[in-house]
Coordinates of C-alpha atoms and ligand atoms in Angstrom, one line a residue:
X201 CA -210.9 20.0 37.5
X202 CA -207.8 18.4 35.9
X203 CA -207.7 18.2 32.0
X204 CA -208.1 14.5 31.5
X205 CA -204.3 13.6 30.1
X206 CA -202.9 12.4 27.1
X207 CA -201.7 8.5 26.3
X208 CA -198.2 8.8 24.6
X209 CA -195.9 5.7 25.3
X210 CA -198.5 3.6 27.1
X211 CA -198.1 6.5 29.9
X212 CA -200.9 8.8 31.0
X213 CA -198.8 12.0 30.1
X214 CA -201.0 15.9 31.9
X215 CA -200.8 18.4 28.7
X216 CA -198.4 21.5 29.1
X217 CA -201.2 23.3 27.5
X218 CA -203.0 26.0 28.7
X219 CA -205.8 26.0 26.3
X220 CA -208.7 23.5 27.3
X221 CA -212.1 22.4 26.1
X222 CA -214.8 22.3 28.4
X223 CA -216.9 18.0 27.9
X224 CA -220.5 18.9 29.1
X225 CA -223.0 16.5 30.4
X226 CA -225.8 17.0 27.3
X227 CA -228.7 16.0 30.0
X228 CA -228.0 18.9 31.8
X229 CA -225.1 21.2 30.7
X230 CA -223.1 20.1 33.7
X231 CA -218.9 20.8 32.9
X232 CA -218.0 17.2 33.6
X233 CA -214.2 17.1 32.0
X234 CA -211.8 19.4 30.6
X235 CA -209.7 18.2 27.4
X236 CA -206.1 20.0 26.7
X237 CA -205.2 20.8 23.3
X238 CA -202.3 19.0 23.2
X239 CA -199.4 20.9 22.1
X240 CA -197.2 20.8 19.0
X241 CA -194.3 19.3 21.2
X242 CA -196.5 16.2 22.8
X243 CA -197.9 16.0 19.4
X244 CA -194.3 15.3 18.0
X245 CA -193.5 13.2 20.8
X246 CA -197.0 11.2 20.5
X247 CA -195.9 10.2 16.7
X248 CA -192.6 9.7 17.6
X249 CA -193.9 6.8 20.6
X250 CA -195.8 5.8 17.6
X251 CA -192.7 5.6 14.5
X252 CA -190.5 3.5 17.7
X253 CA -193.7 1.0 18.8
X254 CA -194.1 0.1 15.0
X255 CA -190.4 -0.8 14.5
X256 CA -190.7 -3.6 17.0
X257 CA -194.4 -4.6 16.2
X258 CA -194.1 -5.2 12.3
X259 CA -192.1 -8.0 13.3
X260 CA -194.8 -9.6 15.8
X261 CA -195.8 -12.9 14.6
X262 CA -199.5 -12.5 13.0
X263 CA -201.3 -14.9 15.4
X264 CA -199.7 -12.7 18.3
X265 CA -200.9 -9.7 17.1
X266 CA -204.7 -11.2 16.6
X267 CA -204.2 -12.8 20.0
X268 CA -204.2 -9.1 21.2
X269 CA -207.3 -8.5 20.1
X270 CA -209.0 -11.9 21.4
X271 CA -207.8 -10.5 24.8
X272 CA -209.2 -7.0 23.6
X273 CA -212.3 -8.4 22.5
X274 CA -212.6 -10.3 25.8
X275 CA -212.3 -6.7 28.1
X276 CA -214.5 -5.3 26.1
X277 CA -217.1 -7.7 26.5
X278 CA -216.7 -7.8 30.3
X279 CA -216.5 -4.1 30.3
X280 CA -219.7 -3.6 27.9
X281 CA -222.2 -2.0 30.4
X282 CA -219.4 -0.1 31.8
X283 CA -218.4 1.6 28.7
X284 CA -222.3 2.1 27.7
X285 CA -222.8 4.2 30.7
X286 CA -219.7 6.6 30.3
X287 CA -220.8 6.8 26.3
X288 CA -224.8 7.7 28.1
X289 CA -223.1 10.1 30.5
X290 CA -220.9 12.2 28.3
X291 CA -222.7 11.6 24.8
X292 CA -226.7 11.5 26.3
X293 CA -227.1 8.4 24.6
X294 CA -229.9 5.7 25.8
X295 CA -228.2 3.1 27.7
X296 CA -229.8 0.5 25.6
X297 CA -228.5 2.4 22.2
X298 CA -225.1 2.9 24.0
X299 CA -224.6 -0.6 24.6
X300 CA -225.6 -1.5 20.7
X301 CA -222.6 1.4 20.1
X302 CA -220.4 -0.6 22.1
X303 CA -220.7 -3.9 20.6
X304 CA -221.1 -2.5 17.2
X305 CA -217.5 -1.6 17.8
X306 CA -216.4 -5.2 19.3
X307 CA -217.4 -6.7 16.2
X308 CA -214.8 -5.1 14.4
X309 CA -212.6 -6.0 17.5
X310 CA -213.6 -9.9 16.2
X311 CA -213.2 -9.1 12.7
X312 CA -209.5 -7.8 13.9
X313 CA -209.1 -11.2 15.4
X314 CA -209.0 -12.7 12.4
X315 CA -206.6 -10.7 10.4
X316 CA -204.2 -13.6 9.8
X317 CA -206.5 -15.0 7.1
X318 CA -207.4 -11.7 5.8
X319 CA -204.1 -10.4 5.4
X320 CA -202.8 -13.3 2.6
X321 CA -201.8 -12.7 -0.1
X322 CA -201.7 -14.7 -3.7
X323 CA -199.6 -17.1 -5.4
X324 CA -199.4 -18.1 -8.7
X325 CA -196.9 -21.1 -9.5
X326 CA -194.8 -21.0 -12.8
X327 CA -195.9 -17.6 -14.2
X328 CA -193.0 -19.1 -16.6
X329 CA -191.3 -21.8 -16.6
X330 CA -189.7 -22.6 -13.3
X331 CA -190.8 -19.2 -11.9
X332 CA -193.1 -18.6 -9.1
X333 CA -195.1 -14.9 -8.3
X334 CA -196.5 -14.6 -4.7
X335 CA -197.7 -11.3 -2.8
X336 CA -197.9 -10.2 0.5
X337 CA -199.5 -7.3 3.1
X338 CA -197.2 -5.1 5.2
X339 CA -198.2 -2.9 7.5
X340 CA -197.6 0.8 6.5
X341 CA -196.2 2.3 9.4
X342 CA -197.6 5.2 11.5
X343 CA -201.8 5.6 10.8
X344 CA -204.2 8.0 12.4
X345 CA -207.4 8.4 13.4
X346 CA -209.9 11.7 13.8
X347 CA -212.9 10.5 15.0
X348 CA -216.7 12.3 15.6
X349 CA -218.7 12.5 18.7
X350 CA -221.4 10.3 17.6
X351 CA -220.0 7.2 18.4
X352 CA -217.1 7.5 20.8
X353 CA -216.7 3.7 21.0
X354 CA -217.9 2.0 17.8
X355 CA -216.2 4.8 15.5
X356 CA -212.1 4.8 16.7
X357 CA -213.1 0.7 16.8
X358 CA -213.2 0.9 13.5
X359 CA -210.1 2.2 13.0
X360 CA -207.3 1.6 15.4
X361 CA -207.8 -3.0 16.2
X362 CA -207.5 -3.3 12.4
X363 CA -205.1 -1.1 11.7
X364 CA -202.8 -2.7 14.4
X365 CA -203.6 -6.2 13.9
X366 CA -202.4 -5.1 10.0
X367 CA -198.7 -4.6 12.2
X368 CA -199.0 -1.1 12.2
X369 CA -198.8 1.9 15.2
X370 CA -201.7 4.1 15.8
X371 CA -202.3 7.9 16.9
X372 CA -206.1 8.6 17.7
X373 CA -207.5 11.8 17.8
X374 CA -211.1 11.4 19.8
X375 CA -213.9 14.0 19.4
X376 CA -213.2 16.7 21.8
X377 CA -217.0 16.4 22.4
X378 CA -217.0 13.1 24.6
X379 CA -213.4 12.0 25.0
X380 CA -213.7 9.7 27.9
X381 CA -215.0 6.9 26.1
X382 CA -212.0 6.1 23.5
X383 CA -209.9 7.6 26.9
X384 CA -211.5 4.1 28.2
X385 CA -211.0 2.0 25.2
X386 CA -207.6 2.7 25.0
X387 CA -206.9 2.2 28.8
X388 CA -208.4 -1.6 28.5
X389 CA -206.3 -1.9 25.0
X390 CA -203.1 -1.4 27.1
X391 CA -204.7 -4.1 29.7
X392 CA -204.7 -6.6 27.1
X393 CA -201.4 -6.0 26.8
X394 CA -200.8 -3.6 24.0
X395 CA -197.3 -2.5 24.1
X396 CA -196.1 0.7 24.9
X397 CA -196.7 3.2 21.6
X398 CA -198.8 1.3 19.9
X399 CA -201.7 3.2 20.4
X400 CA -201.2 6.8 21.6
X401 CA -203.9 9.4 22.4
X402 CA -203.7 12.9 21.6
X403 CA -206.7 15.6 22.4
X404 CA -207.6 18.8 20.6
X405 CA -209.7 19.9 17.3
X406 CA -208.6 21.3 14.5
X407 CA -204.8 22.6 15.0
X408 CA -203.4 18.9 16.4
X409 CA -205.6 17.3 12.9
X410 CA -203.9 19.4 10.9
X411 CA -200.4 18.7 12.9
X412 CA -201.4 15.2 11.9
X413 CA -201.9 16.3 8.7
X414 CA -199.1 17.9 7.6
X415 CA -196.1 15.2 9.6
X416 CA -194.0 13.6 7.2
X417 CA -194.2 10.1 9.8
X418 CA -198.1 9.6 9.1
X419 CA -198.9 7.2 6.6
X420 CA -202.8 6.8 6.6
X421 CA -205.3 8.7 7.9
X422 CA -208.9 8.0 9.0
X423 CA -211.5 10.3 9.8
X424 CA -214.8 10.3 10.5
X425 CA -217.1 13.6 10.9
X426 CA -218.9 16.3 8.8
X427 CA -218.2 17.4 5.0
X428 CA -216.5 20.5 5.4
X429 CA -213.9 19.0 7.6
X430 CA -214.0 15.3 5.5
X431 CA -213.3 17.7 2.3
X432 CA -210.5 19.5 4.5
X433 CA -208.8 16.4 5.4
X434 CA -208.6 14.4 2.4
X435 CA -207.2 17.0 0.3
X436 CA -204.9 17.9 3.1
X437 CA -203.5 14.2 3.7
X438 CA -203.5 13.8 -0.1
X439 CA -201.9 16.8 -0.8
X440 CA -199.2 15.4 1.7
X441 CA -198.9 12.3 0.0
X442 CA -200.8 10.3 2.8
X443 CA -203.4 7.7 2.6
X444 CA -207.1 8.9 3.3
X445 CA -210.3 7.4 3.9
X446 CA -213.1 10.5 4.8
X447 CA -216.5 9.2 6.2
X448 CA -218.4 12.6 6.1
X449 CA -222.3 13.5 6.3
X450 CA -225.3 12.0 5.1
X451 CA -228.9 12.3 4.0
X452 CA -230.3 9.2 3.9
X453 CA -233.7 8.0 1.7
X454 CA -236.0 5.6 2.6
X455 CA -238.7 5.4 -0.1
X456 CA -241.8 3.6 0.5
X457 CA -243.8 1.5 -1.7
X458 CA -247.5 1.1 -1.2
X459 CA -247.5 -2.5 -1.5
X460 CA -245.1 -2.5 1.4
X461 CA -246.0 -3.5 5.0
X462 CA -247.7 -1.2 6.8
X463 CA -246.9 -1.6 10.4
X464 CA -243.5 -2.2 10.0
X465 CA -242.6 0.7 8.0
X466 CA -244.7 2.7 10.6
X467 CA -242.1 0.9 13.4
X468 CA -239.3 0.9 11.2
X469 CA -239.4 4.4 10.2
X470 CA -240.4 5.4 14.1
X471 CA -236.6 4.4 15.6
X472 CA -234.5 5.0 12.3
X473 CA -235.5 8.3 12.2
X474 CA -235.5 10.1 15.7
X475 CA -233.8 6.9 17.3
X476 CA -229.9 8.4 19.1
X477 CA -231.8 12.4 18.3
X478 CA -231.3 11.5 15.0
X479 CA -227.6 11.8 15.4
X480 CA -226.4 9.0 13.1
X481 CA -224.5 9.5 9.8
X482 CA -227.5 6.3 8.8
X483 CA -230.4 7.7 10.6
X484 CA -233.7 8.2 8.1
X485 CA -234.0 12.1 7.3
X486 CA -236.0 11.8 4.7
X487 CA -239.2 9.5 4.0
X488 CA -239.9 9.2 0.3
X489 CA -243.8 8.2 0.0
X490 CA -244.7 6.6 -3.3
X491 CA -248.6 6.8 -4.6
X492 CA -250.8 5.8 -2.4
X493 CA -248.8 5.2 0.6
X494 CA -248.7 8.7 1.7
X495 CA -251.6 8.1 3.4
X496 CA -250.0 6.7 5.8
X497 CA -247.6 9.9 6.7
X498 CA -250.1 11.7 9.6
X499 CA -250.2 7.8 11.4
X500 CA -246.3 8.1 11.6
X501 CA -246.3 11.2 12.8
X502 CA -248.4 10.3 15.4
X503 CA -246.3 7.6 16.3
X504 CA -243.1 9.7 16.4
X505 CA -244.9 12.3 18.4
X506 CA -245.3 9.6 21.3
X507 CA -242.0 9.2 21.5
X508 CA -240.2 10.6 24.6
X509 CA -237.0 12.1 25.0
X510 CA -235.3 11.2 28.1
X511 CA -232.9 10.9 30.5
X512 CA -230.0 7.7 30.0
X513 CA -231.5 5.1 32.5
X514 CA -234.8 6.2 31.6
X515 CA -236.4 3.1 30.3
X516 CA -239.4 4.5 28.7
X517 CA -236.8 7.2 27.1
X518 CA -236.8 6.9 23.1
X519 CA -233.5 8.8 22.6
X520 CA -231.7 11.4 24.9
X521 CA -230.6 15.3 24.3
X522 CA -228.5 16.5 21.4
X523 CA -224.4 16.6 21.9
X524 CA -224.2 20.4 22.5
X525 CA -226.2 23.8 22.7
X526 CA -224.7 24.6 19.5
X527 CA -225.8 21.6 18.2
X528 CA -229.9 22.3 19.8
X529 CA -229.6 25.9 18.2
X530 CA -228.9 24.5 14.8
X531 CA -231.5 22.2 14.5
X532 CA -234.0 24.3 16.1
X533 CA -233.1 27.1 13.8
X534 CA -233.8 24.6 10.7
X535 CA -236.9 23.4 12.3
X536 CA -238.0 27.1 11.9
X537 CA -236.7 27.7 8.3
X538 CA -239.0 25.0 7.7
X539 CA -241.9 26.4 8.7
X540 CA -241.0 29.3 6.9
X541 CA -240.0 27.8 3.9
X542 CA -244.0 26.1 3.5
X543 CA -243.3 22.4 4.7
X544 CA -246.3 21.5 7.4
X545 CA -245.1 20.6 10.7
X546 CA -247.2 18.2 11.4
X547 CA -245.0 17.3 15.5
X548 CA -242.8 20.0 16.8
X549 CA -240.3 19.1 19.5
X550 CA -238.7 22.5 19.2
X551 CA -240.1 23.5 22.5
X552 CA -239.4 20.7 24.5
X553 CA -237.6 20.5 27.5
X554 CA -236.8 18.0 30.3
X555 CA -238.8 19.0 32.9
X556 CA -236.2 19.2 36.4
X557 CA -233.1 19.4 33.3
X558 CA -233.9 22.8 31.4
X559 CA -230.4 23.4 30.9
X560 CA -229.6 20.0 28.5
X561 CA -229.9 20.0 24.8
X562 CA -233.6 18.8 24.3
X563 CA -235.0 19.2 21.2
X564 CA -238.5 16.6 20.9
X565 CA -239.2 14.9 17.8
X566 CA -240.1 16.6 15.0
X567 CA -242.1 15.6 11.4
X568 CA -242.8 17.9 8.3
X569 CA -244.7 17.1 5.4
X570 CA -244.9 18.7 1.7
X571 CA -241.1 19.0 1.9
X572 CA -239.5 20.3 -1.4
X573 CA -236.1 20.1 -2.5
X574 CA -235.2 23.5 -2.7
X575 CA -236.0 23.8 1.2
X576 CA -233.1 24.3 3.9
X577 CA -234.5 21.0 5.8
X578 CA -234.1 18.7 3.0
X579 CA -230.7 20.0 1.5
X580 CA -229.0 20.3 4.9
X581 CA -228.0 17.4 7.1
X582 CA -230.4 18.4 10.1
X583 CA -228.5 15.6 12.4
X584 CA -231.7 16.0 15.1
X585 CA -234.3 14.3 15.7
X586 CA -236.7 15.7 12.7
X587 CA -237.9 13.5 9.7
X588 CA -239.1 14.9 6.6
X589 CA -241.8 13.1 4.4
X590 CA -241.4 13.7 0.7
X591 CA -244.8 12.8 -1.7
X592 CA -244.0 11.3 -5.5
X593 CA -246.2 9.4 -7.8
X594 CA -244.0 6.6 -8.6
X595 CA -241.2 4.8 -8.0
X596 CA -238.9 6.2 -11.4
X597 CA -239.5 9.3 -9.7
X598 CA -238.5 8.5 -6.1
X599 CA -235.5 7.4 -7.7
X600 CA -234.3 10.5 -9.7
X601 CA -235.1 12.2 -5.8
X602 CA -232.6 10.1 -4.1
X603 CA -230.0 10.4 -7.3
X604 CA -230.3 14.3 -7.4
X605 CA -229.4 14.9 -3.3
X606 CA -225.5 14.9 -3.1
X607 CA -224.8 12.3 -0.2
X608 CA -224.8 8.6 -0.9
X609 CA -224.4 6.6 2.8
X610 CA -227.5 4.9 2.9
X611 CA -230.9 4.1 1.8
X612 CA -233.7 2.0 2.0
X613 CA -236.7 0.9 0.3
X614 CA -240.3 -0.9 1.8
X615 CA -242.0 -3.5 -0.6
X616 CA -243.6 -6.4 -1.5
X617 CA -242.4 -6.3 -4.8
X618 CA -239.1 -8.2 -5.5
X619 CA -239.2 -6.5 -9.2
X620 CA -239.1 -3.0 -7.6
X621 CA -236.1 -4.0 -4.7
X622 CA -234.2 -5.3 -7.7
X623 CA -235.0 -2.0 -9.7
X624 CA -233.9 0.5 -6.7
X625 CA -230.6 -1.4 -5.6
X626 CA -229.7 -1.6 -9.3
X627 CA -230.2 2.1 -9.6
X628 CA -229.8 4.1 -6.5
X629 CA -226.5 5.8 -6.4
X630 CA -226.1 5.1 -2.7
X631 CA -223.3 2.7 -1.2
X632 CA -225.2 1.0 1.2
X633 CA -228.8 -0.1 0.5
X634 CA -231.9 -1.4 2.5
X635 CA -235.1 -3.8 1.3
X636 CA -237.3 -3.6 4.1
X637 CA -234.6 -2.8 6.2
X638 CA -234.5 0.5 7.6
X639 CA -230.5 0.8 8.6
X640 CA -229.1 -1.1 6.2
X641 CA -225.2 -0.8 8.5
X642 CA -222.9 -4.1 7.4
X643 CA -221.4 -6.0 9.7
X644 CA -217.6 -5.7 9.4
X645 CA -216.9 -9.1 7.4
X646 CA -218.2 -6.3 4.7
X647 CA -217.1 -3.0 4.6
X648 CA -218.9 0.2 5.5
X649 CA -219.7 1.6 1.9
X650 CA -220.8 5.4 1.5
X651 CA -220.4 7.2 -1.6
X652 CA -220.6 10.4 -3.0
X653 CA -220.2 13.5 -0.8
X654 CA -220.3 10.8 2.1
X655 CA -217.4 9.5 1.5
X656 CA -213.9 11.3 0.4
X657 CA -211.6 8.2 -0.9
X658 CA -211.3 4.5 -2.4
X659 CA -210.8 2.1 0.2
X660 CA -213.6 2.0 3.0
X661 CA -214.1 1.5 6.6
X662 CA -213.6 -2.1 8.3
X663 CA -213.7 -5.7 6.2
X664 CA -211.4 -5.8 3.5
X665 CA -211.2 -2.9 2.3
X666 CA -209.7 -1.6 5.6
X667 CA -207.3 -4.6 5.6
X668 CA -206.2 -3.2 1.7
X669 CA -206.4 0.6 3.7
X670 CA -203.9 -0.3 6.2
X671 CA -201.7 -2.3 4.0
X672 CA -199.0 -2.6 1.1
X673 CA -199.0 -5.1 -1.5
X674 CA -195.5 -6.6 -1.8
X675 CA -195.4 -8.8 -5.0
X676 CA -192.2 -11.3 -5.0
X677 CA -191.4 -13.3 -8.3
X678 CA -189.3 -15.9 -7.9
X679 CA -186.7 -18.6 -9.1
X680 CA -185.0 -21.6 -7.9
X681 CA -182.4 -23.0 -10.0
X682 CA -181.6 -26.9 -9.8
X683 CA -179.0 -27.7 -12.7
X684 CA -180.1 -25.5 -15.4
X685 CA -178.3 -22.0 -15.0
X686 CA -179.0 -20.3 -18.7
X687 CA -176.5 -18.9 -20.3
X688 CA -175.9 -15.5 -21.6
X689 CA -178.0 -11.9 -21.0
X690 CA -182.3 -11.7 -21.7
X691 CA -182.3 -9.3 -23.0
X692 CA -186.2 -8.6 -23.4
X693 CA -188.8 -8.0 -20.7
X694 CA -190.2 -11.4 -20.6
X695 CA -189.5 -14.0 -18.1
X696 CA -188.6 -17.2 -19.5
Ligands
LIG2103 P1 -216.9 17.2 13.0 O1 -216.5 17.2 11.6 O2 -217.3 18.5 13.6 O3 -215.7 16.6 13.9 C1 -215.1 15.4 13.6 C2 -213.6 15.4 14.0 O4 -212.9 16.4 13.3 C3 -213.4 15.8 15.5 O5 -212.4 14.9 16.0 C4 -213.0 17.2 15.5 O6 -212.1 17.6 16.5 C5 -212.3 17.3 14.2 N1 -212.4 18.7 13.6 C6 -213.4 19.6 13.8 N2 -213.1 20.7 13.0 C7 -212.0 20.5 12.4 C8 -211.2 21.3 11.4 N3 -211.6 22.5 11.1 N4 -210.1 20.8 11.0 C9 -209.7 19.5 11.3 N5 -210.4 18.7 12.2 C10 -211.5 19.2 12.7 O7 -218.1 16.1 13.2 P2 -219.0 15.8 14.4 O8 -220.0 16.9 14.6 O9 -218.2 15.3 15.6 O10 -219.8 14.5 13.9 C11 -221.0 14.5 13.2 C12 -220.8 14.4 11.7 O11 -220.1 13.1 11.5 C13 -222.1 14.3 10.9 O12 -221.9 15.1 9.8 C14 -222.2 12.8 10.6 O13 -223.0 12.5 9.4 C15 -220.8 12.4 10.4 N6 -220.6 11.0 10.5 C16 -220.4 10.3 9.4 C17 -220.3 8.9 9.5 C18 -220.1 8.1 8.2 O14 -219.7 6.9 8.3 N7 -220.3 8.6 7.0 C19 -220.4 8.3 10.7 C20 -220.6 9.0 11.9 C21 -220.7 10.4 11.8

C-alpha cells in the first residue's frame, strides 16, 4: 500500500520518508491507508510553495478571491455525499452525521464568500481639520492549520477558506487519524481553481507541528485537538512570536430544570450525549439534574440504552465505533474507574461488540448516576459514548458545579422559566450557551466561542473574529492640501 502523498505546489508530491502511520477502518480494524511523516526537507519546501503562492495572491482582487470560494462552495455541495462516505469510512461516523460534518464545514465555505464585506475597515473624516483616518485588513502571510480527527471536513473548513479569502497562503496539517477527507477537500480546492501553493498539505503528528512551530515564515497558527497538545502549541507559537488560536477539550454541562419539558430533554439529551460515540468537543458529558427532575434520570437511561451502535450505512445505527483501539481502551478503562469509584452504572456498553466486526472500536452506550466531582469520569474528558448524571437541589448550585469544572465550550440549560435562562447565561462561565438547546454550535456569521481550558487564545474560530485572526489592521491618516500649505515646524503631537 502506497503512503497517500503530500500536496506541496498544487502537485501530489510521494514522501521520501520511511516512517509511516498506519489509517485503520474503526468498523473493523482493517489498515486502509498509510500516511508518511513528511520530512523536515518537504516540510521546508511545503512553506516555501506557501511564502511564493502568497506573494502573488495578496494582490488578487477581493471579489476574485471570494469568487474562489463560490466555486469551492459549489464542489462541495455537488460532492457532499461523496465526502460523507469517505469521512464514514475512515472516521466510523454515521452517514447521516457525516453529511451534517460536511455541510457544517460549507457554511464557513459561504461565510468565506463573503469576505469582501467583512474585511472593511473604518473611516473617520476630519479627525482634524482637513485630515482624514481610514483602516484597512491585510492578509498576514503564511498561516497553518493542525487539525483533530473528529471532524476531518468541518474542522480544516474552518480554518483554511477564510484564512485565504483574508489573501493569505495556507499549510494544513490533517489528523494522522483520518487523513483522506481534508486529502479530498483540498483536491476539489485546487478544482476550483486554487492556485498553485496556496493551500499545501503536509502529514505527520507531532515532529512536522512542532517544525511548523518553530519556522520563522509562519505567521498564525490554528489548531484544534486535546489540552495537553492545545497547551503545547500555544505557548510554543507564542513563544515564537506567532499568532495562535488553540480549540482544546471540553466538558460540557447541561443542567436541567424541573419545569422544563420533559420529552424533549429526554430526546435532546439521548443524541447530544452518545450521538458521533460521544466524540464531539460539544457533546453532553455531564447531565446536571435540578430538584425534582431527577426523577427523570432511569427514563433516559433507558432511552440511551436503546440506542444502537452501528455500522455507517446502517440506518437504524445511532452512532458508529470509536476512532482507534487506543481510544476504546481509554474509555473503557474510565467506564471501570467509575464503577470503582461508587457512581451506579445504570447502561453499560463496555462489552459491546459488533456482532460479524469484533475487531472495530465498539464501545455501547453508557450512563452513570450519583456521579461526584472528585471521580475520574466527571474530571476527565471521557470523549465516548458515556453520560454522567449529576443530582443538586437548586439551580445556585448547579451553577457553582458548571463554574468549578475547568473547561468552558459549551452548555446548556432546560426550562420553562425565562427568569432562570436569563440567570444561567448571565452567570455560567462557559462561551457558548444553550436554552433548551442541547448543542448550542453557532453558525459561522458568529464565531465559535470556548473559554477557559477550552480554548488557548483571544481571537476565535470562523465569523469575525477569524477574519481579525487572519488579519492586520493597517490605519492610514491622511491629508490633502488645496491652497493652504502651513508654514513652519508642529512641533507637538497633535494634528491640526
Ligand atoms: P490530538 O490533540 O491528539 O490531535 C490533534 C492534532 O494535534 C493532530 O493533528 C495531531 O497530529 C497533533 N498532535 C498530536 N500530538 C501532538 C504533539 N505532541 N505535539 C504537536 N502536535 C500533536 O486530538 P484528537 O484526539 O485528534 O482530537 C480530539 C480532541 O480534540 C478532544 O480533546 C476534543 O475535545 C478536541 N476538540 C476540540 C474542539 C473545540 O472546538 N474545542 C473541536 C473538536 C475537537
Amino acid at each position: 500500500m502506497k503512503p497517500i502523498p503530500l500536496i506541496i505546489n498544487g502537485q501530489m508530491v510521494p514522501s521520501q520518508s520511511e516512517q509511516t502511520i498506519p489509517v485503520t477502518n474503526p468498523a473493523n480494524g482493517e489498515v486502509i491507508a498509510q500516511v508518511p511523516c513528511a520530512t523536515d526537507d518537504e516540510m521546508n519546501q511545503a512553506i516555501a510553495a506557501a511564502k511564493a503562492a502568497f506573494e502573488e495572491w495578496r494582490n488578487v482582487p477581493v471579489p476574485q478571491r471570494a469568487r474562489l470560494m463560490m466555486r469551492y462552495q459549489a464542489l462541495l455541495k455537488e460532492h457532499h455525499d461523496e465526502l460523507a462516505e469517505l469521512i464514514s469510512k475512515e472516521a466510523g461516523k454515521t452517514f447521516d452525521d457525516a453529511k451534517g460534518d460536511v455541510w457544517r464545514g460549507i457554511e464557513v465555505v459561504e461565510q468565506a464568500m463573503n469576505v469582501p464585506s467583512s474585511m472593511m475597515g473604518e473611516t473617520v473624516e476630519n479627525v482634524a481639520r482637513g485630515i482624514d483616518t481610514y483602516s484597512m485588513t491585510q492578509p498576514l502571510g503564511v498561516c497553518a492549520g493542525i487539525t483533530p480527527f473528529n471532524f476531518p471536513a468541518m474542522i480544516p473548513l474552518w480554518m483554511f477558506p477564510l484564512a485565504i479569502a483574508c489573501g493569505n497562503s495556507f499549510i494544513l496539517k490533517p489528523s494522522e487519524q483520518d487523513p483522506l477527507t481534508p486529502m479530498r477537500l483540498a483536491e476539489l480546492f485546487k478544482e476550483a481553481g486554487a492556485p498553485d501553493g496556496l493551500l499545501n498539505v503536509v502529514h505527520g503528528s507531532a515532529h512536522q507541528v512542532d517544525h511548523i512551530l518553530n519556522h520563522e515564515d509562519i505567521q498564525a497558527v490554528s489548531f484544534v485537538g486535546s489540552v495537553p497538545v492545545g497547551q503545547h502549541i500555544y505557548k510554543t507559537a507564542t513563544d515564537n512570536m506567532k499568532r495562535a488560536q488553540c480549540f482544546a477539550g471540553a466538558k460540557n454541562h447541561s443542567v436541567i430544570m424541573p419545569d422544563a419539558n420533559k420529552d424533549q430533554v429526554l430526546n435532546n439529551l439521548v443524541g447530544s450525549s452518545v450521538g458521533a460515540a460521544g466524540q464531539r468537543c460539544m457533546a453532553i458529558s455531564v447531565a446536571v439534574f435540578v430538584g425534582e427532575s431527577q426523577e427523570w434520570i432511569d427514563e433516559l437511561a433507558d432511552k440511551i440504552g436503546q440506542v444502537k451502535p452501528g455500522l455507517w450505512d446502517d440506518k437504524d445505527a445511532g452512532f458508529g465505533p470509536l476512532i482507534s483501539d487506543k481510544a476504546k481502551q481509554r474509555v473503557l478503562k474510565l467506564i471501570q474507574s467509575g464503577k470503582e469509584q461508587g457512581a451506579t452504572c445504570l447502561v453499560d456498553g463496555s462489552e459491546f461488540s459488533l456482532p460479524g466486526y469484533e475487531k472495530g472500536n465498539w464501545v455501547g452506550p453508557t450512563v452513570f448516576k450519583d456521579v461526584k466531582t472528585d471521580m475520574d469520569i466527571y474530571r476527565e474528558e471521557i470523549f465516548g459514548p458515556v453520560l454522567c448524571c449529576v443530582a443538586v437541589d437548586t439551580l445556585e448550585e448547579a451553577i457553582e458545579l458548571v463554574n468549578g469544572n475547568p473547561y468552558g465550550n459549551g452548555t446548556s440549560i432546560f426550562t420553562a422559566s425565562g427568569a432562570a435562562a436569563r440567570k444561567y447565561q448571565h452567570e455560567i462561565d462557559v462561551g457558548q450557551v444553550g436554552i433548551n438547546v442541547p448543542i448550542p454550535v453557532p453558525l459561522p456569521f458568529f464565531s465559535f466561542t470556548g473559554w477557559k481550558n477550552s480554548f488557548f487564545g483571544d481571537l476565535h474560530a470562523y465569523g469575525k473574529q477569524a477574519v481579525r485572526f487572519y488579519t492586520e489592521t493597517k490605519t492610514i491618516t491622511s491629508r490633502w492640501f488645496e491652497d493652504d500649505i502651513p508654514s513652519g515646524p508642529n512641533m507637538t503631537i497633535s494634528l491640526h
